[in-house]
């Protein structure tokens, strides 16, 4: 492989040293790059099962072979770590410009181990690393941190990934933020970084990317952009209106999580939280990550009221649902304010909104009591919701309980708290329903990083009706069917492939850019032919690799669960009305298609053998 | 993979530090172990093309997955390095007990980099390493070095690999010796070790080997031993008489290199150098490496004459031919003395005998002149031959010229010296003819480490007539045919497989133990099924990997040559009388069967792709 694609920059914060390691080219052949190579490296570095908040937990930032290239949507970067939220592997994927900048330093992986004694910043400038003091920045929000640090470093071209107070305070769903508003969001990478006393990573790169066939790649990229914009969802929704347009579609379909998932319709919010209201209420500018023609992101400024002038990235759909419908709040300015605050505090907005919605239900049910906490927060309570956001980040009062996530809070509160604790494996649910997509039910249960709607975004198939002949996803697939889940596998592979390539899931979960087109782009980057089938098989290998990593941390079929609300309570309204999830049936079908053992939920020896992974042992000695 | 099979012990002599590195399990899957994994690691460590005598040249000692197990002939260990003789990769493979002891330290690879300022010894005691001073041992012979070091270290179970004065003096064909008389012999590993000022490596291990299915392995080993002794060559020749019995067979067939390859018959030596004379003249005891039921080695003591009482390992067949027939010397006691001296001085006996035979021809032709060197050495000159051995080791007079090998000596002496310089790529010929085995002609030309009769021992097929249906080697194969060399490939794979497994070539080049039996033994060791075809394919991958390593050092088809004696001069007597080698025809056939490009002699992209090696670039930046 040409040039610098196997070079990883290792920084040990305990020792204050950095080293360049050449990773095995076989890893780039077998796991392609990005999340694939990061997962493989993590298996070695974390084989002892480190405490997620210990110096031994590595954080691996990984760009992919297409990151920063002419391929569309190629601004992605993954952070890989053991999750403080779940104890599983963590993989949090951010857009913006950090990945391409990392790539241009001459490395595609930046590996941080150890922990500093006082707050530090890691600066990687074109292949040179230094670790500088950050005591003046500790406590600062994301925006101030980025601005101060860029000023201090001087010059142009710096990209920053940093944590806010929530990461410093080890909030288990703290994010690492980049470009101020893009998040390595899920699973608590900010807490892992905070436990290392690492306030920020600043990278600047000026090197040329090693593309084997730049002209071929440009041509393939052109074709990919055409595919992207021939998909009407991209052209007519995502590009002109961004993710806020999802709100109308999802609420309209009756699959919008409302009142902490007790409802799936929220018709009273349509006029006030839909994307028309969004563009009327807020001063909106589109935002694009590196190389992205979609520009799904939105930058907003609140035009009036108590938060007039407050601005930032989003709120995206997930944030509108998290602080809005889940909390039964119909106040877009308050939702935008909660979003902007959470981003600046370095909180994952999805988990933050969910823990607040859960707290609301706990107060409703008397599990949390006003007399114990000095105040209560109820559904629709705008002030209560807003107050909790900084309290969580600073671990004040009730915020301290919620900062460990709904699973741990419920464990402290007793068994009756579990029903409202909407999580899988300790990670809070996003805003994508599992009653109205039994595919999504499987995805949430089996995702290697806890409740996750994106591996793959199964709703696209069984709720929105997309089909993809190239993946063999054709014909009748009904949202309510518990069995016949074999169509998830190829879609999951395509989604994983994008995470390995360093490109955006929005280009694959919309089924706009085809797997064969990604394979072509990769082939041009590498200078050797990688077929669609090979790419998908390698993605399957990484899916299995991650499954085995979690197995080594003790996760098996027993942990592939859903909140009881979905398996025990019937849906009250919306598309899933009268439905519940028969998870065992769905998992049986899915495991069979994956070649995973029905009892353990782990890859069979045959499956591991077929994928070249049969050397992985679940039980192993120290690293 | 269970246990300690991916753990490599890295020692940096420049820094005086040691570290344990976990190597990627994929390497053990793709390259099995032993020479395979060593080659793969070498590709990374030596990607800059280090000077073979510089601190940057790594020396990798590698045991295989069967080394030290109940498998028969499992005492082998490879030393991998860049060869001071050829500038190609170097792989020198020794028997004895060093490999099994290394394996029991908890590591299968010991990697030495850097260079010490004063002579040192590396001591690895069950996973603990220390570097101790060796100034008192510098200058000592192998036997004294082993004895002194064992006494100094105390206790039982030490295995030593050390260099003699020839390694210290950077003789380009200096060996690393172990168990006093077993040699990491070819390509000058002793010089590479000498350039690091590393006198010896001492290892002691008490750990249990991680065998997945010990009972299965024992059973398979029993079957393997039965296969071994059902082969009459093993049972009736190699076991009772050792390698000296080859002398009779090879001379009888008319393929014995005599008078520096000017003759291929030496009938006047039959009575005096054959194995009957050997056992009459010398006091002979059999010697077995670890776990070897063949015990092909011989320990001899000279019974009478000027060398009475001198003892040591060998002379083996190669040594009898090197100091005997090649020099037209018919004095077994002198040959044994030269052999014992060379071993103790840490010289490769094959190259040593060859450079002396070449020097004899140069004197004969007036290219070397008595007046320049104070003396001459002629064919049949016992005293002259004996005198040269220590002179080469100590680089005295003519010995200094010869210590750089026949290629470099010929370059200094002028073009007329080339015809007698019997080498390929700078490594001297062993004693196995290429005129009477056109397969051996190809093997010598293409071997990755210079003139080499063992990758594979093609004579077994086209000179001695062995066939192996399991490898598809069947039917008429005539020694004199230049084309149709496709039968070499599977045999070469079997030979490479044994080097990867850590077992002895004598068990495979005799075609006694079948490829499927080795695959079974490996499967029991690993606890997963590896088929014969998979094992051979992985061996093919390592063959191609080594070809690519050499390509990065500048070696292509242009370097796949033979001494002109074989391509220009017709054989005068013996089986190859009237024959010469049409190397181009033979190479065309061989390259085609290997999937190597006819022009460059390098693996085609398709071949690399098929073997999972297409990530290897010939041109690459620094490590």
mmCIF file with all atom_site columns, N, CA and C in Angstrom, chain A residues 229 232-249 273-280 282 284-287 293-300 314-317 320 506:
data_model
loop_
_atom_site.group_PDB
_atom_site.id
_atom_site.type_symbol
_atom_site.label_atom_id
_atom_site.label_alt_id
_atom_site.label_comp_id
_atom_site.label_asym_id
_atom_site.label_entity_id
_atom_site.label_seq_id
_atom_site.pdbx_PDB_ins_code
_atom_site.Cartn_x
_atom_site.Cartn_y
_atom_site.Cartn_z
_atom_site.occupancy
_atom_site.B_iso_or_equiv
_atom_site.pdbx_formal_charge
_atom_site.auth_seq_id
_atom_site.auth_comp_id
_atom_site.auth_asym_id
_atom_site.auth_atom_id
_atom_site.pdbx_PDB_model_num
ATOM 1   N N  . UNK A 1 229 ? -27.633 12.489 -5.901 1.00 0.00 ? 229 UNK A N  1
ATOM 2   C CA . UNK A 1 229 ? -28.695 13.462 -6.187 1.00 0.00 ? 229 UNK A CA 1
ATOM 3   C C  . UNK A 1 229 ? -29.780 12.920 -7.110 1.00 0.00 ? 229 UNK A C  1
ATOM 4   N N  . UNK A 1 232 ? -34.334 10.996 -4.558 1.00 0.00 ? 232 UNK A N  1
ATOM 5   C CA . UNK A 1 232 ? -35.157 12.179 -4.283 1.00 0.00 ? 232 UNK A CA 1
ATOM 6   C C  . UNK A 1 232 ? -35.117 12.576 -2.809 1.00 0.00 ? 232 UNK A C  1
ATOM 7   N N  . UNK A 1 233 ? -34.951 11.602 -1.924 1.00 0.00 ? 233 UNK A N  1
ATOM 8   C CA . UNK A 1 233 ? -34.874 11.944 -0.498 1.00 0.00 ? 233 UNK A CA 1
ATOM 9   C C  . UNK A 1 233 ? -33.690 12.885 -0.230 1.00 0.00 ? 233 UNK A C  1
ATOM 10  N N  . UNK A 1 234 ? -32.574 12.598 -0.914 1.00 0.00 ? 234 UNK A N  1
ATOM 11  C CA . UNK A 1 234 ? -31.394 13.452 -0.755 1.00 0.00 ? 234 UNK A CA 1
ATOM 12  C C  . UNK A 1 234 ? -31.638 14.811 -1.417 1.00 0.00 ? 234 UNK A C  1
ATOM 13  N N  . UNK A 1 235 ? -32.127 14.736 -2.652 1.00 0.00 ? 235 UNK A N  1
ATOM 14  C CA . UNK A 1 235 ? -32.264 15.958 -3.459 1.00 0.00 ? 235 UNK A CA 1
ATOM 15  C C  . UNK A 1 235 ? -33.365 16.871 -2.916 1.00 0.00 ? 235 UNK A C  1
ATOM 16  N N  . UNK A 1 236 ? -34.497 16.269 -2.548 1.00 0.00 ? 236 UNK A N  1
ATOM 17  C CA . UNK A 1 236 ? -35.661 17.090 -2.226 1.00 0.00 ? 236 UNK A CA 1
ATOM 18  C C  . UNK A 1 236 ? -35.877 17.307 -0.733 1.00 0.00 ? 236 UNK A C  1
ATOM 19  N N  . UNK A 1 237 ? -35.190 16.558 0.108  1.00 0.00 ? 237 UNK A N  1
ATOM 20  C CA . UNK A 1 237 ? -35.376 16.728 1.555  1.00 0.00 ? 237 UNK A CA 1
ATOM 21  C C  . UNK A 1 237 ? -34.088 17.097 2.277  1.00 0.00 ? 237 UNK A C  1
ATOM 22  N N  . UNK A 1 238 ? -33.145 16.136 2.208  1.00 0.00 ? 238 UNK A N  1
ATOM 23  C CA . UNK A 1 238 ? -31.953 16.277 3.047  1.00 0.00 ? 238 UNK A CA 1
ATOM 24  C C  . UNK A 1 238 ? -31.112 17.484 2.624  1.00 0.00 ? 238 UNK A C  1
ATOM 25  N N  . UNK A 1 239 ? -30.958 17.659 1.307  1.00 0.00 ? 239 UNK A N  1
ATOM 26  C CA . UNK A 1 239 ? -30.149 18.787 0.829  1.00 0.00 ? 239 UNK A CA 1
ATOM 27  C C  . UNK A 1 239 ? -30.831 20.131 1.118  1.00 0.00 ? 239 UNK A C  1
ATOM 28  N N  . UNK A 1 240 ? -32.094 20.332 0.713  1.00 0.00 ? 240 UNK A N  1
ATOM 29  C CA . UNK A 1 240 ? -32.684 21.672 0.936  1.00 0.00 ? 240 UNK A CA 1
ATOM 30  C C  . UNK A 1 240 ? -33.071 21.945 2.391  1.00 0.00 ? 240 UNK A C  1
ATOM 31  N N  . UNK A 1 241 ? -33.484 20.925 3.136  1.00 0.00 ? 241 UNK A N  1
ATOM 32  C CA . UNK A 1 241 ? -34.031 21.196 4.470  1.00 0.00 ? 241 UNK A CA 1
ATOM 33  C C  . UNK A 1 241 ? -33.219 20.581 5.615  1.00 0.00 ? 241 UNK A C  1
ATOM 34  N N  . UNK A 1 242 ? -32.240 19.722 5.295  1.00 0.00 ? 242 UNK A N  1
ATOM 35  C CA . UNK A 1 242 ? -31.429 19.117 6.351  1.00 0.00 ? 242 UNK A CA 1
ATOM 36  C C  . UNK A 1 242 ? -32.212 18.086 7.152  1.00 0.00 ? 242 UNK A C  1
ATOM 37  N N  . UNK A 1 243 ? -31.596 17.617 8.219  1.00 0.00 ? 243 UNK A N  1
ATOM 38  C CA . UNK A 1 243 ? -32.245 16.566 9.015  1.00 0.00 ? 243 UNK A CA 1
ATOM 39  C C  . UNK A 1 243 ? -33.536 17.026 9.702  1.00 0.00 ? 243 UNK A C  1
ATOM 40  N N  . UNK A 1 244 ? -33.750 18.356 9.950  1.00 0.00 ? 244 UNK A N  1
ATOM 41  C CA . UNK A 1 244 ? -35.027 18.729 10.569 1.00 0.00 ? 244 UNK A CA 1
ATOM 42  C C  . UNK A 1 244 ? -36.235 18.269 9.753  1.00 0.00 ? 244 UNK A C  1
ATOM 43  N N  . UNK A 1 245 ? -36.036 18.037 8.458  1.00 0.00 ? 245 UNK A N  1
ATOM 44  C CA . UNK A 1 245 ? -37.163 17.593 7.640  1.00 0.00 ? 245 UNK A CA 1
ATOM 45  C C  . UNK A 1 245 ? -37.639 16.197 8.028  1.00 0.00 ? 245 UNK A C  1
ATOM 46  N N  . UNK A 1 246 ? -36.735 15.411 8.694  1.00 0.00 ? 246 UNK A N  1
ATOM 47  C CA . UNK A 1 246 ? -37.152 14.078 9.144  1.00 0.00 ? 246 UNK A CA 1
ATOM 48  C C  . UNK A 1 246 ? -38.362 14.180 10.081 1.00 0.00 ? 246 UNK A C  1
ATOM 49  N N  . UNK A 1 247 ? -38.379 15.268 10.848 1.00 0.00 ? 247 UNK A N  1
ATOM 50  C CA . UNK A 1 247 ? -39.392 15.371 11.914 1.00 0.00 ? 247 UNK A CA 1
ATOM 51  C C  . UNK A 1 247 ? -40.787 15.190 11.332 1.00 0.00 ? 247 UNK A C  1
ATOM 52  N N  . UNK A 1 248 ? -41.051 15.882 10.253 1.00 0.00 ? 248 UNK A N  1
ATOM 53  C CA . UNK A 1 248 ? -42.368 15.803 9.619  1.00 0.00 ? 248 UNK A CA 1
ATOM 54  C C  . UNK A 1 248 ? -42.650 14.387 9.137  1.00 0.00 ? 248 UNK A C  1
ATOM 55  N N  . UNK A 1 249 ? -41.631 13.794 8.488  1.00 0.00 ? 249 UNK A N  1
ATOM 56  C CA . UNK A 1 249 ? -41.827 12.458 7.921  1.00 0.00 ? 249 UNK A CA 1
ATOM 57  C C  . UNK A 1 249 ? -42.078 11.429 9.009  1.00 0.00 ? 249 UNK A C  1
ATOM 58  N N  . UNK A 1 273 ? -42.947 22.251 15.491 1.00 0.00 ? 273 UNK A N  1
ATOM 59  C CA . UNK A 1 273 ? -41.605 21.642 15.492 1.00 0.00 ? 273 UNK A CA 1
ATOM 60  C C  . UNK A 1 273 ? -41.202 21.106 14.114 1.00 0.00 ? 273 UNK A C  1
ATOM 61  N N  . UNK A 1 274 ? -42.111 21.116 13.170 1.00 0.00 ? 274 UNK A N  1
ATOM 62  C CA . UNK A 1 274 ? -41.808 20.628 11.816 1.00 0.00 ? 274 UNK A CA 1
ATOM 63  C C  . UNK A 1 274 ? -40.784 21.527 11.123 1.00 0.00 ? 274 UNK A C  1
ATOM 64  N N  . UNK A 1 275 ? -40.332 21.092 9.959  1.00 0.00 ? 275 UNK A N  1
ATOM 65  C CA . UNK A 1 275 ? -39.209 21.827 9.362  1.00 0.00 ? 275 UNK A CA 1
ATOM 66  C C  . UNK A 1 275 ? -39.609 23.193 8.828  1.00 0.00 ? 275 UNK A C  1
ATOM 67  N N  . UNK A 1 276 ? -40.896 23.400 8.576  1.00 0.00 ? 276 UNK A N  1
ATOM 68  C CA . UNK A 1 276 ? -41.313 24.741 8.158  1.00 0.00 ? 276 UNK A CA 1
ATOM 69  C C  . UNK A 1 276 ? -41.163 25.702 9.341  1.00 0.00 ? 276 UNK A C  1
ATOM 70  N N  . UNK A 1 277 ? -41.699 25.269 10.492 1.00 0.00 ? 277 UNK A N  1
ATOM 71  C CA . UNK A 1 277 ? -41.563 26.080 11.709 1.00 0.00 ? 277 UNK A CA 1
ATOM 72  C C  . UNK A 1 277 ? -40.080 26.329 12.017 1.00 0.00 ? 277 UNK A C  1
ATOM 73  N N  . UNK A 1 278 ? -39.285 25.302 11.842 1.00 0.00 ? 278 UNK A N  1
ATOM 74  C CA . UNK A 1 278 ? -37.844 25.377 12.118 1.00 0.00 ? 278 UNK A CA 1
ATOM 75  C C  . UNK A 1 278 ? -37.203 26.524 11.329 1.00 0.00 ? 278 UNK A C  1
ATOM 76  N N  . UNK A 1 279 ? -37.526 26.546 10.023 1.00 0.00 ? 279 UNK A N  1
ATOM 77  C CA . UNK A 1 279 ? -36.911 27.582 9.187  1.00 0.00 ? 279 UNK A CA 1
ATOM 78  C C  . UNK A 1 279 ? -37.548 28.953 9.409  1.00 0.00 ? 279 UNK A C  1
ATOM 79  N N  . UNK A 1 280 ? -38.779 28.976 9.951  1.00 0.00 ? 280 UNK A N  1
ATOM 80  C CA . UNK A 1 280 ? -39.404 30.256 10.277 1.00 0.00 ? 280 UNK A CA 1
ATOM 81  C C  . UNK A 1 280 ? -38.887 30.807 11.604 1.00 0.00 ? 280 UNK A C  1
ATOM 82  N N  . UNK A 1 282 ? -36.164 29.981 13.403 1.00 0.00 ? 282 UNK A N  1
ATOM 83  C CA . UNK A 1 282 ? -34.722 30.146 13.594 1.00 0.00 ? 282 UNK A CA 1
ATOM 84  C C  . UNK A 1 282 ? -34.094 30.755 12.343 1.00 0.00 ? 282 UNK A C  1
ATOM 85  N N  . UNK A 1 284 ? -31.515 30.203 9.883  1.00 0.00 ? 284 UNK A N  1
ATOM 86  C CA . UNK A 1 284 ? -30.900 28.917 9.524  1.00 0.00 ? 284 UNK A CA 1
ATOM 87  C C  . UNK A 1 284 ? -29.905 29.073 8.375  1.00 0.00 ? 284 UNK A C  1
ATOM 88  N N  . UNK A 1 285 ? -28.751 28.497 8.551  1.00 0.00 ? 285 UNK A N  1
ATOM 89  C CA . UNK A 1 285 ? -27.787 28.404 7.442  1.00 0.00 ? 285 UNK A CA 1
ATOM 90  C C  . UNK A 1 285 ? -27.388 26.945 7.290  1.00 0.00 ? 285 UNK A C  1
ATOM 91  N N  . UNK A 1 286 ? -27.268 26.473 6.049  1.00 0.00 ? 286 UNK A N  1
ATOM 92  C CA . UNK A 1 286 ? -26.808 25.084 5.878  1.00 0.00 ? 286 UNK A CA 1
ATOM 93  C C  . UNK A 1 286 ? -25.347 24.940 6.284  1.00 0.00 ? 286 UNK A C  1
ATOM 94  N N  . UNK A 1 287 ? -24.995 23.752 6.717  1.00 0.00 ? 287 UNK A N  1
ATOM 95  C CA . UNK A 1 287 ? -23.599 23.454 7.078  1.00 0.00 ? 287 UNK A CA 1
ATOM 96  C C  . UNK A 1 287 ? -23.191 22.162 6.391  1.00 0.00 ? 287 UNK A C  1
ATOM 97  N N  . UNK A 1 293 ? -21.656 17.280 -0.673 1.00 0.00 ? 293 UNK A N  1
ATOM 98  C CA . UNK A 1 293 ? -22.596 18.066 -1.479 1.00 0.00 ? 293 UNK A CA 1
ATOM 99  C C  . UNK A 1 293 ? -24.005 18.085 -0.878 1.00 0.00 ? 293 UNK A C  1
ATOM 100 N N  . UNK A 1 294 ? -24.280 17.226 0.103  1.00 0.00 ? 294 UNK A N  1
ATOM 101 C CA . UNK A 1 294 ? -25.622 17.210 0.699  1.00 0.00 ? 294 UNK A CA 1
ATOM 102 C C  . UNK A 1 294 ? -25.800 18.401 1.634  1.00 0.00 ? 294 UNK A C  1
ATOM 103 N N  . UNK A 1 295 ? -24.798 18.614 2.490  1.00 0.00 ? 295 UNK A N  1
ATOM 104 C CA . UNK A 1 295 ? -24.882 19.691 3.485  1.00 0.00 ? 295 UNK A CA 1
ATOM 105 C C  . UNK A 1 295 ? -26.134 19.541 4.339  1.00 0.00 ? 295 UNK A C  1
ATOM 106 N N  . UNK A 1 296 ? -26.266 18.400 5.012  1.00 0.00 ? 296 UNK A N  1
ATOM 107 C CA . UNK A 1 296 ? -27.469 18.138 5.806  1.00 0.00 ? 296 UNK A CA 1
ATOM 108 C C  . UNK A 1 296 ? -27.475 18.934 7.093  1.00 0.00 ? 296 UNK A C  1
ATOM 109 N N  . UNK A 1 297 ? -26.311 19.423 7.524  1.00 0.00 ? 297 UNK A N  1
ATOM 110 C CA . UNK A 1 297 ? -26.228 20.118 8.802  1.00 0.00 ? 297 UNK A CA 1
ATOM 111 C C  . UNK A 1 297 ? -26.884 21.498 8.738  1.00 0.00 ? 297 UNK A C  1
ATOM 112 N N  . UNK A 1 298 ? -27.292 21.962 9.893  1.00 0.00 ? 298 UNK A N  1
ATOM 113 C CA . UNK A 1 298 ? -27.886 23.292 9.971  1.00 0.00 ? 298 UNK A CA 1
ATOM 114 C C  . UNK A 1 298 ? -27.221 24.067 11.089 1.00 0.00 ? 298 UNK A C  1
ATOM 115 N N  . UNK A 1 299 ? -26.920 25.324 10.798 1.00 0.00 ? 299 UNK A N  1
ATOM 116 C CA . UNK A 1 299 ? -26.437 26.243 11.824 1.00 0.00 ? 299 UNK A CA 1
ATOM 117 C C  . UNK A 1 299 ? -27.586 27.208 12.095 1.00 0.00 ? 299 UNK A C  1
ATOM 118 N N  . UNK A 1 300 ? -27.912 27.362 13.358 1.00 0.00 ? 300 UNK A N  1
ATOM 119 C CA . UNK A 1 300 ? -29.071 28.213 13.646 1.00 0.00 ? 300 UNK A CA 1
ATOM 120 C C  . UNK A 1 300 ? -28.746 29.282 14.691 1.00 0.00 ? 300 UNK A C  1
ATOM 121 N N  . UNK A 1 314 ? -27.096 22.770 14.597 1.00 0.00 ? 314 UNK A N  1
ATOM 122 C CA . UNK A 1 314 ? -28.365 22.108 14.922 1.00 0.00 ? 314 UNK A CA 1
ATOM 123 C C  . UNK A 1 314 ? -29.371 23.086 15.474 1.00 0.00 ? 314 UNK A C  1
ATOM 124 N N  . UNK A 1 315 ? -30.443 22.617 16.118 1.00 0.00 ? 315 UNK A N  1
ATOM 125 C CA . UNK A 1 315 ? -30.720 21.212 16.434 1.00 0.00 ? 315 UNK A CA 1
ATOM 126 C C  . UNK A 1 315 ? -31.033 20.386 15.176 1.00 0.00 ? 315 UNK A C  1
ATOM 127 N N  . UNK A 1 316 ? -30.403 19.185 15.118 1.00 0.00 ? 316 UNK A N  1
ATOM 128 C CA . UNK A 1 316 ? -30.749 18.218 14.082 1.00 0.00 ? 316 UNK A CA 1
ATOM 129 C C  . UNK A 1 316 ? -32.005 17.468 14.520 1.00 0.00 ? 316 UNK A C  1
ATOM 130 N N  . UNK A 1 317 ? -32.501 16.599 13.631 1.00 0.00 ? 317 UNK A N  1
ATOM 131 C CA . UNK A 1 317 ? -33.724 15.862 13.966 1.00 0.00 ? 317 UNK A CA 1
ATOM 132 C C  . UNK A 1 317 ? -33.629 15.187 15.332 1.00 0.00 ? 317 UNK A C  1
ATOM 133 N N  . UNK A 1 320 ? -34.180 17.604 18.132 1.00 0.00 ? 320 UNK A N  1
ATOM 134 C CA . UNK A 1 320 ? -35.568 18.081 18.225 1.00 0.00 ? 320 UNK A CA 1
ATOM 135 C C  . UNK A 1 320 ? -36.428 17.022 18.914 1.00 0.00 ? 320 UNK A C  1
ATOM 136 N N  . UNK A 1 506 ? -25.026 8.815  5.815  1.00 0.00 ? 506 UNK A N  1
ATOM 137 C CA . UNK A 1 506 ? -26.168 9.361  5.090  1.00 0.00 ? 506 UNK A CA 1
ATOM 138 C C  . UNK A 1 506 ? -26.106 9.039  3.601  1.00 0.00 ? 506 UNK A C  1
#
